[in-house]
Every structure is written in C-alpha cells, then in structure tokens.
mmCIF file of C-alpha atoms in Angstrom:
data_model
loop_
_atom_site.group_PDB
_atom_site.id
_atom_site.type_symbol
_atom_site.label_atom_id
_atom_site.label_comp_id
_atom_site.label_asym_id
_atom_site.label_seq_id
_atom_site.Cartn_x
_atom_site.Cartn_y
_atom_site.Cartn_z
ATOM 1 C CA UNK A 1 17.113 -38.785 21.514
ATOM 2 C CA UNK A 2 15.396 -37.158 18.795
ATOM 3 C CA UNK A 3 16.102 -38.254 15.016
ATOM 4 C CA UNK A 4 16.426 -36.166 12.299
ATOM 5 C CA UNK A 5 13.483 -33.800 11.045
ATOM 6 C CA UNK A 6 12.111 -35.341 8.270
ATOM 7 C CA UNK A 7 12.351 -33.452 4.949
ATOM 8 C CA UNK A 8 8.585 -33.193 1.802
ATOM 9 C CA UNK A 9 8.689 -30.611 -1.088
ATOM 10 C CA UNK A 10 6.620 -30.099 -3.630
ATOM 11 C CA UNK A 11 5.736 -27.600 -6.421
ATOM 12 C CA UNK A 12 1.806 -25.699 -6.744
ATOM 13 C CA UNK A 13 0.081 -23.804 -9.119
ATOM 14 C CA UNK A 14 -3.099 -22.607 -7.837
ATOM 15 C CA UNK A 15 -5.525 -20.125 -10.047
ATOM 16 C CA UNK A 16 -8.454 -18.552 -8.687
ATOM 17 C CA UNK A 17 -11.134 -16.422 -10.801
ATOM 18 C CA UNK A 18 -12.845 -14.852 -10.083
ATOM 19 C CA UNK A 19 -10.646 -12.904 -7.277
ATOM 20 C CA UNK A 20 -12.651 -9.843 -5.215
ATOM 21 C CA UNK A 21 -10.786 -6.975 -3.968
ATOM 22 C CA UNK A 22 -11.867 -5.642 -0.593
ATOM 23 C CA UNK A 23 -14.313 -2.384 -0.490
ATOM 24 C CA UNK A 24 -14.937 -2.495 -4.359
ATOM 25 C CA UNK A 25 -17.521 -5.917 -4.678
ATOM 26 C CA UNK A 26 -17.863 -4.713 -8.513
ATOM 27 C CA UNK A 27 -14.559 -5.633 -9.277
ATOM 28 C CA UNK A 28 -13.892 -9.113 -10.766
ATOM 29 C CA UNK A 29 -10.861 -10.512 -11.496
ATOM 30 C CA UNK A 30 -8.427 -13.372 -11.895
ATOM 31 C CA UNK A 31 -5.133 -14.485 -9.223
ATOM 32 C CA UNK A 32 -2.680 -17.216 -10.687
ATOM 33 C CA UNK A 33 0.316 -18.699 -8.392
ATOM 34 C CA UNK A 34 3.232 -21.002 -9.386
ATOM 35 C CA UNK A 35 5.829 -21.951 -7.020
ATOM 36 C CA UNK A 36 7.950 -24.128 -4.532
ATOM 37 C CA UNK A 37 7.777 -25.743 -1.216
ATOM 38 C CA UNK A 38 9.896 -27.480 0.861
ATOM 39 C CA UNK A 39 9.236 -27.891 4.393
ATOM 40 C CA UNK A 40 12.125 -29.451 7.220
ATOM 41 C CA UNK A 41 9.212 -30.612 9.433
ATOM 42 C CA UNK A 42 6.866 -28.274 10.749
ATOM 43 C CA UNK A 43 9.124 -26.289 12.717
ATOM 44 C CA UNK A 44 10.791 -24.433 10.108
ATOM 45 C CA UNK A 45 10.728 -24.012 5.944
ATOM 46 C CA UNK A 46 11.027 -22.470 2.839
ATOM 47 C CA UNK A 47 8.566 -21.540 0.094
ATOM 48 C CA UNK A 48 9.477 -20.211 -3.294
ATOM 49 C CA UNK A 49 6.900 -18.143 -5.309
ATOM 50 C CA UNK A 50 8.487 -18.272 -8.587
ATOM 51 C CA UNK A 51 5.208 -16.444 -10.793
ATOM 52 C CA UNK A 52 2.431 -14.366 -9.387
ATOM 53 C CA UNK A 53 -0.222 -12.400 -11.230
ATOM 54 C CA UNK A 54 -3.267 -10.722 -10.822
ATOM 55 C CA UNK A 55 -5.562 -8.768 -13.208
ATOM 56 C CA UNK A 56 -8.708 -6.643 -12.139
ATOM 57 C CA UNK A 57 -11.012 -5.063 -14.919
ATOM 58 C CA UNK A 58 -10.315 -1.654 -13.580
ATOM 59 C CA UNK A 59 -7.367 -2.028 -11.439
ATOM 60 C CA UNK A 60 -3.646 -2.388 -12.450
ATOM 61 C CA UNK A 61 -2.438 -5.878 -13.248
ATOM 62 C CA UNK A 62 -0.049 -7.015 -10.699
ATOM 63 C CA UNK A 63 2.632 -9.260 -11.241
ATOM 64 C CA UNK A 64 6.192 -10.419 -9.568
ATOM 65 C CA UNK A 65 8.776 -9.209 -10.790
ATOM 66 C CA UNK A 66 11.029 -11.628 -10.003
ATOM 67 C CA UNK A 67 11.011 -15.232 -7.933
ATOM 68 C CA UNK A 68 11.069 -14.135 -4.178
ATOM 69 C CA UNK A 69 11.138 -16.775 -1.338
ATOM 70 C CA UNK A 70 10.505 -16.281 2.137
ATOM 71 C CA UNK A 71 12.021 -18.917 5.009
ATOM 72 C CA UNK A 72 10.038 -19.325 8.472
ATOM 73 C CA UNK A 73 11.477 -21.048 11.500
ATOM 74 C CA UNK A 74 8.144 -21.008 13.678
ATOM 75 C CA UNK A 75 6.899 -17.948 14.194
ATOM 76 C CA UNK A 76 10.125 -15.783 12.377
ATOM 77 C CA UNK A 77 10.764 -16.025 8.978
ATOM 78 C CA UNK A 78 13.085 -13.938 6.533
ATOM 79 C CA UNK A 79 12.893 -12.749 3.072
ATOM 80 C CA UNK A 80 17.082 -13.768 1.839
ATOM 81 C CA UNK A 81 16.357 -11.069 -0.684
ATOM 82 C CA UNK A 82 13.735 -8.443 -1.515
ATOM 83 C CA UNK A 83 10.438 -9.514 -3.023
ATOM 84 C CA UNK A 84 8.839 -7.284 -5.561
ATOM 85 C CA UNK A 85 5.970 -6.573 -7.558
ATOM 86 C CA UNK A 86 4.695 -4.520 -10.884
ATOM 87 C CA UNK A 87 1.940 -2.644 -10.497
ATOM 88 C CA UNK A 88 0.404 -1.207 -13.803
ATOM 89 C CA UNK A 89 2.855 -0.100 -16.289
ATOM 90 C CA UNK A 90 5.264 1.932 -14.152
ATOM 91 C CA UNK A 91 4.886 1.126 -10.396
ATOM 92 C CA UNK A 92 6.798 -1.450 -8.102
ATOM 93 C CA UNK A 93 6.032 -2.493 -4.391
ATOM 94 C CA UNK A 94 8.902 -4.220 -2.571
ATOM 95 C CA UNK A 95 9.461 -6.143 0.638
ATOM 96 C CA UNK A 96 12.690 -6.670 2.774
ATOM 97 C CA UNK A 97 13.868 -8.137 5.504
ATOM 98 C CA UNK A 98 12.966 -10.182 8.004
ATOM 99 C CA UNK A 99 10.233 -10.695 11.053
ATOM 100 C CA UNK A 100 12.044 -8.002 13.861
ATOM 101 C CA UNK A 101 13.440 -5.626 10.811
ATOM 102 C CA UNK A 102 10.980 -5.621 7.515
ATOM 103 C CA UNK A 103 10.253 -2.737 4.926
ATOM 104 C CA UNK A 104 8.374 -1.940 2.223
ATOM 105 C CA UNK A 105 9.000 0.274 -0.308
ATOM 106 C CA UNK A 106 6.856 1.560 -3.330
ATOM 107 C CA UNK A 107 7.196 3.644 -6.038
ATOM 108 C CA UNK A 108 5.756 5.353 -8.906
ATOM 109 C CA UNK A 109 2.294 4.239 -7.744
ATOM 110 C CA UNK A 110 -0.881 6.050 -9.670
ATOM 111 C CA UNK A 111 -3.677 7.986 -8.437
ATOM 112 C CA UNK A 112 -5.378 7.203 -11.056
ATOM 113 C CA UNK A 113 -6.087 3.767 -9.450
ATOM 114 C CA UNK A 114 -8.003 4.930 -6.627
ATOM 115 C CA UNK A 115 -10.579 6.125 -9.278
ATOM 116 C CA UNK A 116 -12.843 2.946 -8.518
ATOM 117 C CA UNK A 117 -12.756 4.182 -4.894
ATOM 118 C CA UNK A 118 -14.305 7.431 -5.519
ATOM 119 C CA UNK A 119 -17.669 8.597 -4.976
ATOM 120 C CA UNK A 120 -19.712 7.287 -7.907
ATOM 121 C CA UNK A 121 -22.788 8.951 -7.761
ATOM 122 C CA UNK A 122 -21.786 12.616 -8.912
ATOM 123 C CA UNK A 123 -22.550 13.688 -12.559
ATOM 124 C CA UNK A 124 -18.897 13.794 -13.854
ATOM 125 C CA UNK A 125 -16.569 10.753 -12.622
ATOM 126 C CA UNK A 126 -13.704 11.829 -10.606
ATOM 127 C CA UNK A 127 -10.406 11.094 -11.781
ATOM 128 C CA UNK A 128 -7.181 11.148 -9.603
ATOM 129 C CA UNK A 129 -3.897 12.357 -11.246
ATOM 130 C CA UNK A 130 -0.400 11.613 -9.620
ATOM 131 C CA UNK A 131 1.947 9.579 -8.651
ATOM 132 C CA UNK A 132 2.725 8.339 -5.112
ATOM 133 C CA UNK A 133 5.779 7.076 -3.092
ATOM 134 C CA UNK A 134 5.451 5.278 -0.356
ATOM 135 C CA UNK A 135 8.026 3.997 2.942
ATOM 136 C CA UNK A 136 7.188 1.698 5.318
ATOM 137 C CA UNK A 137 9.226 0.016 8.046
ATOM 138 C CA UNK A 138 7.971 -2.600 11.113
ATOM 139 C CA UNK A 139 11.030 -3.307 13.515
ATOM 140 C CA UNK A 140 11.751 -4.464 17.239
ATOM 141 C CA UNK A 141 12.936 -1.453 19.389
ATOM 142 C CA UNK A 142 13.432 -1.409 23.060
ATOM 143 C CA UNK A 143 11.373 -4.691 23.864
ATOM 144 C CA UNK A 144 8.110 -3.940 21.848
ATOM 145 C CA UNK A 145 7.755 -3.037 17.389
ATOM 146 C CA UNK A 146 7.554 0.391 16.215
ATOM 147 C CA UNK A 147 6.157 0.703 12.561
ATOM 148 C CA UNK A 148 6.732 3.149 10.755
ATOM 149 C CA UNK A 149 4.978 4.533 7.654
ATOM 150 C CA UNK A 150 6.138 7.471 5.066
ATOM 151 C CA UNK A 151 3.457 8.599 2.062
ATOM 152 C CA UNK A 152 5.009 10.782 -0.204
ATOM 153 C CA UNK A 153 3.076 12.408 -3.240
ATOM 154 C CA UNK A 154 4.634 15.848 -4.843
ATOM 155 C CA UNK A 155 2.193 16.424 -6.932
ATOM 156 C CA UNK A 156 -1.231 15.058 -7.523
ATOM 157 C CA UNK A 157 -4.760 16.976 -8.845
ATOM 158 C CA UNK A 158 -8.221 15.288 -9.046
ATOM 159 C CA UNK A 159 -10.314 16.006 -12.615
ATOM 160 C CA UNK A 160 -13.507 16.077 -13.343
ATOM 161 C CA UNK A 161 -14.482 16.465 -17.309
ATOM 162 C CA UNK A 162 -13.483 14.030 -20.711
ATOM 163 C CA UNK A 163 -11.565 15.932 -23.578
ATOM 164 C CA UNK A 164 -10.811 18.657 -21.679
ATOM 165 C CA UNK A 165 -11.061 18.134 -18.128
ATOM 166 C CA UNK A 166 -10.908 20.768 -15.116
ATOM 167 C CA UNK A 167 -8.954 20.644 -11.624
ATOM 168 C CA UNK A 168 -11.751 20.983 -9.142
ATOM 169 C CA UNK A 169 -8.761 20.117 -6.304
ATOM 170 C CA UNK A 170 -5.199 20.230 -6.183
ATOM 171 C CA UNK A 171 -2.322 19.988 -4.109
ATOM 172 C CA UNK A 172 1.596 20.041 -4.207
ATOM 173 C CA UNK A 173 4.447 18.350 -1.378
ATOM 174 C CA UNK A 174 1.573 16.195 0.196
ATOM 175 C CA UNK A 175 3.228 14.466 3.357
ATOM 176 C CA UNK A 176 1.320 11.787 5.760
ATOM 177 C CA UNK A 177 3.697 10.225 8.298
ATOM 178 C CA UNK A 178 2.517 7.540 10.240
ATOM 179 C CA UNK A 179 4.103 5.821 13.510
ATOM 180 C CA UNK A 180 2.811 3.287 15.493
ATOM 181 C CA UNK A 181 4.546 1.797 19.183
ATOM 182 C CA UNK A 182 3.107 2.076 22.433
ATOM 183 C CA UNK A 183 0.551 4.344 20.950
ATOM 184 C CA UNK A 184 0.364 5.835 17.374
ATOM 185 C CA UNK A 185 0.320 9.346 15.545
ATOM 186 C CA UNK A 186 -0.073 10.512 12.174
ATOM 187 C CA UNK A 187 0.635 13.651 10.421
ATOM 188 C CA UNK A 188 -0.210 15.011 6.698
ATOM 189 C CA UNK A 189 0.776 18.481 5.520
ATOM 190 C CA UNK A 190 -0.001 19.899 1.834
ATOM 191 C CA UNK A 191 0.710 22.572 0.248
ATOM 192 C CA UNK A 192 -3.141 22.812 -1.503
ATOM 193 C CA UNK A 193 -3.776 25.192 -4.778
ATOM 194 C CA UNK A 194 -3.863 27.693 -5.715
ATOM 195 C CA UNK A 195 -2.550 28.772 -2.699
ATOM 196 C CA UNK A 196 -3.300 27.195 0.254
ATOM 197 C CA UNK A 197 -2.403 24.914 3.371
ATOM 198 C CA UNK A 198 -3.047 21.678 4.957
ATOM 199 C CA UNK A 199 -1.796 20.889 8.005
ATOM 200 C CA UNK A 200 -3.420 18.006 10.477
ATOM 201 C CA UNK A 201 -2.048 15.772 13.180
ATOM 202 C CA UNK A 202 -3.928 12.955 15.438
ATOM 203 C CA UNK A 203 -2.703 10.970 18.579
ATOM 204 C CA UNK A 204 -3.032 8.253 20.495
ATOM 205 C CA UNK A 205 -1.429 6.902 23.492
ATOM 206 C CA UNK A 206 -0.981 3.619 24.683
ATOM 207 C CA UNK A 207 -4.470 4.073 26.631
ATOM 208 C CA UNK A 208 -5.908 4.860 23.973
ATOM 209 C CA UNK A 209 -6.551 9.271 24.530
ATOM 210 C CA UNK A 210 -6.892 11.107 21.549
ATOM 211 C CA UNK A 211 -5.317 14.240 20.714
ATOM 212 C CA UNK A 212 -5.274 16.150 17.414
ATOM 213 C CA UNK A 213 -4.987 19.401 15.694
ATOM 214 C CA UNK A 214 -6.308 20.504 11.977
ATOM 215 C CA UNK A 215 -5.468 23.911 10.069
ATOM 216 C CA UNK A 216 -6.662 24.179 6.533
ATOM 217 C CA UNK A 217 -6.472 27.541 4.891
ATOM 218 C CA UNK A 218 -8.052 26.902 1.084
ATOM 219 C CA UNK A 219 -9.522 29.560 -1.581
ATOM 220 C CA UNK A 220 -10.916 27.107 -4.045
ATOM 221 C CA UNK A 221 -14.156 25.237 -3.113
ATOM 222 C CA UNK A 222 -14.733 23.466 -6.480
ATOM 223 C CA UNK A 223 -14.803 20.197 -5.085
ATOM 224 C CA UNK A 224 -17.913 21.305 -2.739
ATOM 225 C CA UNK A 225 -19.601 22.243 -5.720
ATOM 226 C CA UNK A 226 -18.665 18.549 -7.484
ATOM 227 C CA UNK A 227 -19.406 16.375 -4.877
ATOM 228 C CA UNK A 228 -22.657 18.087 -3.781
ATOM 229 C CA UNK A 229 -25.858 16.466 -4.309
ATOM 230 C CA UNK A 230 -27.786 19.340 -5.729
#
C-alpha cells in the first residue's frame, strides 16, 4: 500500500521588467506577481494569485481585481470562483469554470487600445473609438470541445486628425461569431456608415475545405484615401 501524498506550500513574488507584448516589439513594460502555492504531491494542487499587475507605456495597465485561485488534479483543474481582471480605467476580463465547461467574459474593452496595432506609416495616426464586448465559452459536447466565441461592438469609428479629428470609417451593430468543433466557422456582420453593409462568413470542416461568402455594400472610401501610400 501506498502512504499518504505528501503535502509543500509556499508563497512567490516574481517581477519581471521589462515584459514584451507579442506583435508590438516597441512596447516595454513591467509584470509583477504575488501569490500562493500549495501542492498535495504532483498529482493534484492549488495555487492562489492573490496580486497581479502589468503596465505597458501605451497599453492599458492590467491588474486583478480580486485574489482568484485555480485547483488542478492532473490534467483538469477548476477555477472555485471567477477570476478577473481591470483593464484600463473601465474594462474587466473574467474567467469561469472549469477544464470541460470554462468562459470568459469581457466588457467595456476600448478600441482605442488597438491604436499601437495600426498601420504606422500614414501621415495622420489612426485612432480607434469604441468600446467592445466580448463572450467566449470552451466546453465538452458529444465526446469532443466546441468553443465558442461572441464579439460584440455597437458602435465604434476610427479618426484620423488632433483637435478636431474626422471619421474616415465607421460602423454600427458590428457582430463576429466564432465556433470551433469538428471544424470551425466565423461570421461578422456590420451595419457600416453612412449607410452601408457588411456581411462575411468563412468555413472549415473537419478536413480542412474552405467555404466562404463576402457582401460589402459601402459609399464612403475615406479610409482608401488614408491608408494609401501616395
């Protein structure tokens, strides 16, 4: 017979600066960590994070909002209650649930923090205006996961100018859907000003066989004109 798993904790505090984000090398900035561990052997335990916080020059900070643990027994694990996160001054990302049934939810999310993302070489920076809301699920259905992901933004424009700056591109009730299983599919819809339509869809089955359709009826071109080189 066995004997009892044997039982370490500990506490960490890691800090890291400075911290990259993916796709944007210019942008520096600094991670810090403090939290709990306790493990029951290797098989299974539990790890508290009970501060996080991030900071990027031109980013949001991001911070937790409140201490969140999440429990593993090999390869599952659970989340006893949701784990979330400020972003900027406004938004919140949270996560739920457990390893066959998680979600993520966010909220009140900016454009405006994509504007490092943009194209940088056009005379006028770009900025993005809007806010975003955003579902995601990842669950065990019939024998295999199906993830699910929901995009919502009702309104959002994107500026070019300083004291007075001018919609080159707009939209209103933007959609993107997103489902993934055997094979995956997403579909966006927009309602694009002044008085246009955006409607595209994109397949793929398990064998991997694309199919897709794209409909865009649009009047104003301003954004050509913005982000062409001449």
């Amino acid at each position: 017979a066995t004997g009892p798993a044997s039982r370490s904790s500990g506490r960490f505090r890691a800090c890291a600066e400075p911290a990259r984000v993916p796709s944007a090398p210019d942008l520096l900035g600094r991670v810090q960590r403090l939290g709990d561990i306790a493990e029951h052997g290797f098989a299974r335990g539990e790890l508290t994070l009970s501060a996080f916080e991030a900071t990027w020059p031109a980013l949001p900070g991001v911070r937790l909002q409140a201490p969140a643990t999440v429990a593993w027994r090999g390869a599952d694990w659970d989340l006893p209650a949701p784990a979330c996160l400020r972003v900027g001054a406004g938004g919140r990302l949270c996560a739920e649930g457990e390893a066959r049934d998680a979600r993520l939810a966010g909220d009140d999310l900016d454009l405006a923090w994509l504007a490092p993302f943009l194209p940088n070489d056009v005379d006028t920076p770009l900025a993005p205006v809007g806010l975003v809301a955003l579902r995601g699920t990842h669950r065990w259905v019939d024998g295999q996961f199906r993830s699910t992901l929901s995009v919502q933004a009702p309104e959002g424009r994107l500026r070019v100018g300083g004291a007075a700056p001018e919609t080159v591109f707009g939209w209103n009730h933007l959609v993107l859907e997103a489902t993934h299983g055997e094979g995956w599919q997403v579909d966006l819809r927009a309602d694009l000003l002044p008085d246009g339509r955006l409607e595209a869809g994109i397949a793929a089955d398990a064998a991997g066989a694309l199919r897709g359709a794209l409909v865009v009826r649009a009047t104003d071109l301003s954004v050509l004109e913005v982000l062409s080189a001449d």
